[in-house]
Coordinates of C-alpha atoms in Angstrom, one line a residue:
M24 CA -28.2 -68.9 -47.8
D25 CA -31.1 -71.3 -48.1
N26 CA -29.1 -74.1 -46.5
Q27 CA -29.2 -72.7 -42.9
E28 CA -28.0 -75.9 -41.3
G29 CA -25.0 -76.0 -43.7
I30 CA -24.1 -72.5 -42.8
I31 CA -24.2 -73.3 -39.1
D32 CA -22.1 -76.5 -39.6
Y33 CA -19.5 -74.5 -41.6
V34 CA -19.3 -71.8 -38.9
D35 CA -18.8 -74.5 -36.3
K36 CA -15.8 -75.8 -38.3
I37 CA -14.0 -72.4 -38.7
G38 CA -15.1 -71.0 -35.4
Y39 CA -16.6 -67.8 -34.2
P40 CA -16.5 -64.8 -34.8
V41 CA -17.5 -64.7 -38.4
V42 CA -18.6 -62.3 -41.2
I43 CA -21.5 -62.8 -43.5
K44 CA -21.6 -60.8 -46.8
P45 CA -23.3 -61.1 -50.2
V46 CA -21.3 -62.6 -53.1
N47 CA -22.2 -59.7 -55.4
G48 CA -22.8 -56.9 -52.8
K49 CA -21.4 -53.4 -52.6
M50 CA -21.2 -50.4 -50.4
G51 CA -21.3 -52.6 -47.2
R52 CA -25.0 -53.6 -47.8
A53 CA -26.0 -56.8 -46.1
V54 CA -22.6 -57.2 -44.4
Y55 CA -22.8 -58.6 -40.8
A56 CA -19.4 -58.5 -39.1
N57 CA -18.1 -59.9 -35.8
I58 CA -20.8 -62.4 -35.3
K59 CA -19.8 -64.1 -32.0
D60 CA -22.3 -66.9 -31.4
K61 CA -25.1 -69.0 -32.9
E62 CA -27.8 -66.6 -31.7
Q63 CA -26.2 -63.6 -33.5
L64 CA -25.7 -65.8 -36.6
M65 CA -29.4 -66.8 -36.7
T66 CA -30.4 -63.1 -36.3
A67 CA -28.1 -62.0 -39.1
I68 CA -29.5 -64.7 -41.5
S69 CA -33.1 -63.7 -40.7
E70 CA -32.4 -60.0 -41.2
A71 CA -30.6 -60.6 -44.5
R72 CA -33.5 -62.6 -45.8
L73 CA -36.0 -60.0 -44.9
A74 CA -34.2 -56.8 -45.7
Y75 CA -32.1 -57.6 -48.8
D76 CA -32.6 -59.3 -52.2
Y77 CA -29.2 -61.1 -52.3
H78 CA -29.4 -64.8 -52.7
E79 CA -25.8 -66.0 -52.3
Y80 CA -23.6 -65.1 -49.3
L81 CA -20.0 -65.7 -48.2
V82 CA -19.2 -66.8 -44.7
E83 CA -15.7 -65.8 -43.6
K84 CA -13.6 -65.8 -40.5
Y85 CA -13.7 -62.5 -38.7
H86 CA -10.3 -60.9 -38.0
A87 CA -9.9 -58.0 -35.6
G88 CA -7.7 -55.0 -36.3
K89 CA -7.6 -51.8 -38.2
E90 CA -8.9 -51.9 -41.7
Y91 CA -7.2 -50.1 -44.6
R92 CA -8.0 -49.6 -48.2
I93 CA -4.7 -49.7 -50.1
Y94 CA -4.7 -48.5 -53.7
V95 CA -2.1 -50.2 -55.9
V96 CA -1.2 -49.1 -59.4
D97 CA 1.4 -51.0 -61.4
N98 CA 3.0 -52.7 -58.4
K99 CA 3.2 -49.5 -56.4
V100 CA 1.1 -48.3 -53.4
V101 CA -0.2 -44.9 -54.3
A102 CA -2.7 -44.3 -51.5
V103 CA -3.6 -45.7 -48.1
T104 CA -6.9 -44.9 -46.3
H105 CA -7.9 -46.1 -42.9
R106 CA -11.6 -46.5 -42.9
M107 CA -12.8 -46.0 -39.3
P108 CA -16.3 -47.3 -38.5
A109 CA -19.0 -44.7 -37.8
N110 CA -18.2 -43.0 -34.5
I111 CA -18.9 -40.0 -32.3
T112 CA -16.8 -38.3 -29.6
G113 CA -18.4 -37.0 -26.4
D114 CA -18.2 -33.4 -25.1
G115 CA -19.7 -34.0 -21.7
Q116 CA -22.8 -32.1 -22.6
S117 CA -24.4 -33.4 -25.8
S118 CA -26.6 -36.5 -26.1
V119 CA -25.7 -39.3 -28.5
K120 CA -28.4 -38.1 -30.9
E121 CA -27.0 -34.6 -30.8
L122 CA -23.5 -35.8 -31.4
I123 CA -24.6 -37.8 -34.4
N124 CA -26.3 -34.7 -35.8
K125 CA -23.2 -32.6 -35.3
K126 CA -21.1 -35.3 -37.0
N127 CA -23.5 -35.3 -39.9
S128 CA -23.2 -31.5 -40.2
E129 CA -19.5 -31.9 -40.6
R130 CA -19.9 -34.7 -43.1
R131 CA -22.1 -32.5 -45.3
K132 CA -19.2 -30.1 -45.7
N133 CA -17.1 -32.9 -47.3
P134 CA -17.8 -33.3 -51.1
Y135 CA -17.5 -37.1 -50.8
L136 CA -19.3 -37.7 -47.5
R137 CA -22.2 -35.2 -47.8
R138 CA -24.7 -37.9 -48.7
K139 CA -23.1 -40.6 -46.6
L140 CA -24.6 -39.7 -43.2
I141 CA -24.9 -41.7 -40.0
K142 CA -28.4 -43.1 -39.8
I143 CA -29.8 -44.2 -36.4
D144 CA -30.9 -47.7 -37.6
S145 CA -31.2 -51.0 -35.8
E146 CA -27.4 -51.7 -36.1
V147 CA -26.6 -48.3 -34.4
Q148 CA -29.2 -48.9 -31.7
N149 CA -27.8 -52.4 -31.0
S150 CA -24.3 -51.1 -30.8
L151 CA -25.4 -48.4 -28.2
K152 CA -27.4 -51.0 -26.3
K153 CA -24.3 -53.3 -25.9
L154 CA -22.5 -50.3 -24.4
G155 CA -25.4 -49.5 -22.0
Y156 CA -26.3 -46.3 -24.0
N157 CA -29.2 -45.0 -25.9
Q158 CA -29.9 -41.9 -28.1
N159 CA -30.3 -39.7 -25.0
S160 CA -27.2 -40.8 -23.2
I161 CA -24.5 -38.1 -22.5
L162 CA -21.0 -39.2 -23.3
K163 CA -18.0 -38.1 -21.3
K164 CA -15.7 -35.6 -22.8
E165 CA -13.3 -37.2 -25.3
E166 CA -15.1 -40.5 -25.0
R167 CA -15.3 -42.2 -28.4
V168 CA -18.1 -44.6 -29.2
F169 CA -18.2 -46.7 -32.3
L170 CA -21.7 -47.1 -33.7
R171 CA -21.0 -49.9 -36.2
D172 CA -18.7 -52.8 -36.5
K173 CA -18.3 -52.5 -40.3
S174 CA -16.2 -49.6 -41.6
N175 CA -18.0 -48.7 -44.8
L176 CA -17.9 -45.0 -45.5
S177 CA -21.4 -45.2 -47.0
S178 CA -22.8 -46.1 -43.6
G179 CA -21.0 -43.3 -41.7
G180 CA -17.4 -44.4 -41.6
D181 CA -14.5 -41.9 -41.7
P182 CA -11.8 -41.9 -44.4
I183 CA -8.4 -41.1 -42.8
E184 CA -5.3 -40.8 -44.9
A185 CA -2.7 -43.3 -43.5
M186 CA 0.2 -43.8 -45.9
A187 CA 2.8 -43.1 -43.2
E188 CA 1.4 -45.4 -40.6
L189 CA 1.2 -48.5 -42.7
S190 CA 4.3 -50.8 -42.5
K191 CA 6.3 -51.7 -45.6
E192 CA 5.5 -55.3 -45.0
V193 CA 1.7 -54.7 -45.2
K194 CA 2.2 -52.6 -48.3
Q195 CA 4.1 -55.4 -49.9
I196 CA 1.2 -57.8 -49.1
A197 CA -1.1 -55.4 -51.0
V198 CA 1.3 -55.4 -54.0
D199 CA 1.7 -59.2 -54.0
S200 CA -2.1 -59.6 -53.8
L201 CA -2.5 -57.5 -57.0
K202 CA 0.2 -59.6 -58.7
A203 CA -1.8 -62.7 -58.1
I204 CA -4.2 -61.4 -60.8
P205 CA -1.9 -60.6 -63.7
S206 CA -4.7 -59.1 -65.9
L207 CA -5.4 -56.5 -63.2
P208 CA -3.0 -53.5 -63.4
H209 CA -4.6 -51.5 -60.5
A210 CA -7.1 -52.1 -57.7
G211 CA -8.1 -51.3 -54.2
I212 CA -6.9 -53.9 -51.7
D213 CA -8.8 -54.2 -48.3
I214 CA -6.5 -55.4 -45.6
I215 CA -7.0 -55.9 -41.8
V216 CA -3.7 -55.3 -39.9
D217 CA -2.9 -57.5 -37.0
P218 CA -3.3 -55.5 -33.8
D219 CA -0.4 -57.4 -32.2
S220 CA 2.0 -56.8 -35.1
N221 CA 1.8 -54.1 -37.8
K222 CA 3.9 -56.3 -40.1
N223 CA 1.1 -58.8 -40.6
G224 CA -2.2 -58.4 -42.3
V225 CA -5.1 -60.3 -43.8
V226 CA -6.5 -59.5 -47.2
L227 CA -10.3 -59.1 -47.2
E228 CA -11.0 -58.2 -50.8
I229 CA -9.4 -57.1 -54.1
N230 CA -11.7 -54.5 -55.6
S231 CA -11.2 -54.2 -59.4
T232 CA -13.6 -51.3 -59.7
A233 CA -12.8 -49.7 -56.4
E234 CA -14.2 -46.3 -55.5
I235 CA -11.3 -43.8 -55.4
S236 CA -13.0 -40.5 -54.5
F237 CA -12.5 -40.8 -50.7
H238 CA -8.7 -40.8 -51.2
C239 CA -9.2 -37.2 -52.5
F240 CA -11.4 -36.1 -49.6
P241 CA -10.1 -37.6 -46.3
V242 CA -11.4 -36.2 -43.0
Q243 CA -7.8 -36.3 -41.7
G244 CA -4.5 -36.2 -43.6
E245 CA -3.5 -35.2 -47.1
A246 CA -5.6 -35.7 -50.1
I247 CA -4.1 -38.2 -52.5
D248 CA -4.6 -37.9 -56.3
V249 CA -5.4 -41.5 -57.2
P250 CA -7.0 -40.5 -60.5
K251 CA -3.7 -39.0 -61.6
A252 CA -1.8 -42.2 -60.8
I253 CA -4.3 -44.2 -62.9
I254 CA -4.2 -41.8 -65.8
D255 CA -0.3 -41.7 -65.7
Y256 CA -0.3 -45.5 -65.9
Y257 CA -2.4 -45.6 -69.0
F258 CA -0.9 -42.5 -70.6
P259 CA 2.8 -42.4 -69.5
E260 CA 3.6 -40.1 -72.5
S261 CA 1.6 -37.3 -70.9
I262 CA 3.3 -37.4 -67.4
D263 CA 5.7 -34.5 -68.0
K264 CA 3.4 -32.5 -70.3
K265 CA 1.8 -29.3 -69.3
K266 CA -1.7 -29.9 -68.2
A267 CA -4.6 -28.0 -69.7
N268 CA -7.2 -26.3 -67.6
F269 CA -10.1 -28.0 -69.4
Y270 CA -12.3 -30.9 -68.4
Y271 CA -15.2 -33.0 -69.7
D272 CA -18.4 -33.4 -67.7
Y273 CA -18.3 -37.1 -67.7
N274 CA -21.7 -37.7 -66.1
R275 CA -23.4 -35.4 -68.5
L276 CA -21.8 -37.2 -71.4
L277 CA -23.0 -40.6 -70.2
E278 CA -26.6 -39.4 -69.5
P279 CA -28.0 -39.8 -73.0
L280 CA -26.4 -43.2 -73.3
K281 CA -27.8 -44.4 -69.9
T282 CA -31.3 -43.2 -70.7
G283 CA -31.2 -44.7 -74.2
V284 CA -31.8 -41.3 -75.9
A285 CA -28.6 -41.8 -78.0
E286 CA -26.4 -44.7 -79.0
E287 CA -23.4 -42.5 -79.6
V288 CA -22.1 -39.2 -78.1
K289 CA -19.6 -37.0 -79.8
V290 CA -17.6 -34.6 -77.7
S291 CA -16.0 -31.3 -78.7
K292 CA -12.5 -31.4 -80.0
P293 CA -9.9 -30.4 -77.4
L294 CA -8.5 -26.9 -77.7
I295 CA -4.8 -26.8 -78.3
G296 CA -2.2 -24.1 -78.8
N297 CA -2.7 -20.5 -77.6
L298 CA -6.1 -19.9 -76.1
Y299 CA -8.1 -16.7 -76.4
T300 CA -11.0 -15.6 -74.2
R301 CA -13.6 -13.0 -74.4
K302 CA -16.7 -12.0 -72.3
Y303 CA -19.8 -10.4 -73.8
I304 CA -22.5 -8.7 -71.7
V305 CA -25.7 -8.8 -73.8
T306 CA -28.6 -6.6 -72.9
G307 CA -32.2 -6.7 -74.3
K308 CA -34.9 -9.2 -74.8
V309 CA -32.6 -12.2 -74.4
N310 CA -34.3 -14.5 -71.8
K311 CA -37.0 -17.0 -72.6
V312 CA -36.7 -16.3 -76.3
G313 CA -34.2 -19.1 -77.3
Y314 CA -31.3 -16.6 -77.3
M315 CA -28.9 -18.6 -75.1
N316 CA -29.5 -21.9 -76.8
W317 CA -29.0 -20.1 -80.2
I318 CA -25.7 -18.8 -78.9
K319 CA -24.7 -22.3 -77.6
N320 CA -25.3 -23.8 -81.1
K321 CA -23.3 -21.2 -82.8
A322 CA -20.4 -21.6 -80.4
L323 CA -20.3 -25.3 -80.8
Q324 CA -20.4 -25.1 -84.6
I325 CA -17.0 -23.3 -84.5
N326 CA -15.6 -25.3 -81.6
L327 CA -15.7 -22.6 -78.9
S328 CA -16.1 -23.5 -75.3
G329 CA -17.7 -21.5 -72.5
Y330 CA -21.2 -20.6 -71.3
A331 CA -24.2 -18.3 -71.6
K332 CA -25.5 -17.3 -68.2
K333 CA -28.5 -15.3 -67.2
I334 CA -27.5 -12.3 -65.1
K335 CA -30.7 -10.3 -64.9
K336 CA -34.1 -10.5 -66.6
D337 CA -32.8 -8.4 -69.5
K338 CA -29.1 -9.3 -69.4
V339 CA -27.0 -12.4 -70.4
E340 CA -23.2 -13.0 -69.9
V341 CA -21.5 -14.9 -72.8
F342 CA -18.0 -16.3 -72.0
L343 CA -15.9 -17.8 -74.8
V344 CA -12.6 -19.7 -75.0
G345 CA -11.1 -20.7 -78.3
S346 CA -7.8 -21.3 -80.1
N347 CA -8.7 -19.0 -83.0
K348 CA -8.5 -15.4 -81.9
V349 CA -10.5 -14.1 -84.9
E350 CA -13.4 -16.4 -84.2
V351 CA -13.5 -15.4 -80.6
E352 CA -13.5 -11.7 -81.4
E353 CA -15.9 -11.9 -84.3
F354 CA -18.4 -13.8 -82.2
E355 CA -19.6 -10.3 -81.1
S356 CA -21.5 -10.1 -84.3
L357 CA -23.4 -13.3 -83.5
C358 CA -24.2 -11.9 -80.0
W359 CA -25.8 -8.9 -81.8
K360 CA -27.8 -11.1 -84.2
G361 CA -29.3 -13.5 -81.8
S362 CA -32.3 -15.8 -82.2
K363 CA -35.5 -14.9 -84.1
R364 CA -37.5 -13.9 -81.1
S365 CA -34.7 -12.0 -79.3
I366 CA -34.1 -8.2 -79.4
V367 CA -30.5 -7.2 -78.6
K368 CA -30.1 -3.6 -77.5
N369 CA -26.4 -3.6 -76.5
V370 CA -23.3 -5.9 -76.4
E371 CA -20.5 -4.9 -74.2
S372 CA -17.2 -6.7 -75.0
K373 CA -14.7 -7.4 -72.2
Q374 CA -11.1 -8.5 -72.7
I375 CA -9.9 -11.3 -70.4
E376 CA -6.4 -12.3 -69.7
T377 CA -5.4 -15.3 -71.8
G378 CA -3.7 -16.9 -68.9
L379 CA -6.6 -19.1 -67.6
D380 CA -6.4 -19.7 -63.9
K381 CA -9.6 -21.7 -63.5
L382 CA -11.0 -24.9 -64.8
I383 CA -13.1 -24.6 -67.9
K384 CA -15.5 -27.2 -69.1
F385 CA -15.2 -28.5 -72.6
G386 CA -18.1 -27.6 -74.8
F387 CA -20.7 -24.9 -74.2
E388 CA -23.4 -24.8 -71.5
V389 CA -26.4 -22.7 -70.7
I390 CA -26.7 -21.5 -67.1
I391 CA -30.1 -20.3 -66.0

């Protein structure tokens, strides 16, 4: 990036339009697409130097067309998502700013997009200016305006499930791209499809650590379970097995490792066989006296999962799941005992059907 004249000379050789992006970037940061002339190129270089800390950039030929993220697992396309750049659609009454706010309100309802909102930055303002609009402009009904050239979801793009619309030829391009890296069994392939022929496409990137959440939460189309495809690849012996309703809180498990508090984390053993559940409603002096943490420690000692949750000032709910019926039922005596500072006045035992119809987290947690 320091060799500005070298960049200009190279662009002159490959021709405009071009794309500039950092060698080790992510989430669309510092990516400048569809640069059409030297003036725009100089502006992009200046902005990149001022706003970002990347030192090495790639200069590529820009290809027009629809962009797709194709996820390939073991030579099979398992998901296709069209990533549409940030956009709004007019209603004939609302201003551009109001339409962006409405779009963001919808994005907040999506578990994946709720923090990936459309921000009115210089790129958005420049896009509007090119179209002769500003934040106060009123768009015609059904008029769609694209606010960015790049399609990154982190900057306001829309994930649209698109398996059916992608041609078999382009899907094969994605599969062949993955085959070019023998050590990589699965990856996300970014492809631009030729607007004049849906059988042709240009590979932009092969993402070995591609984000997969947006395949599960599209704004249009069916959710695709990419995590399942990856797990089935690594553990084929479990494909036809009955799945348990238990899960680990992966982020919480990693937290002590990331913060340096611990060098090793041990997780609870998985529960197998018949499962038994019980709920205890405990009344008394059971809050802010170490009662729930005491219950948690006792449950973990005998490999019971569940939670202790505050219901009222003087009431706690204890929910237990275990593979040993006797241990689950006899836990009532521990609920009566409690911590040193607690005073238990009553324990109400409630039987729960053993057929669990909801997900249960492995381990035991305290819910305040």
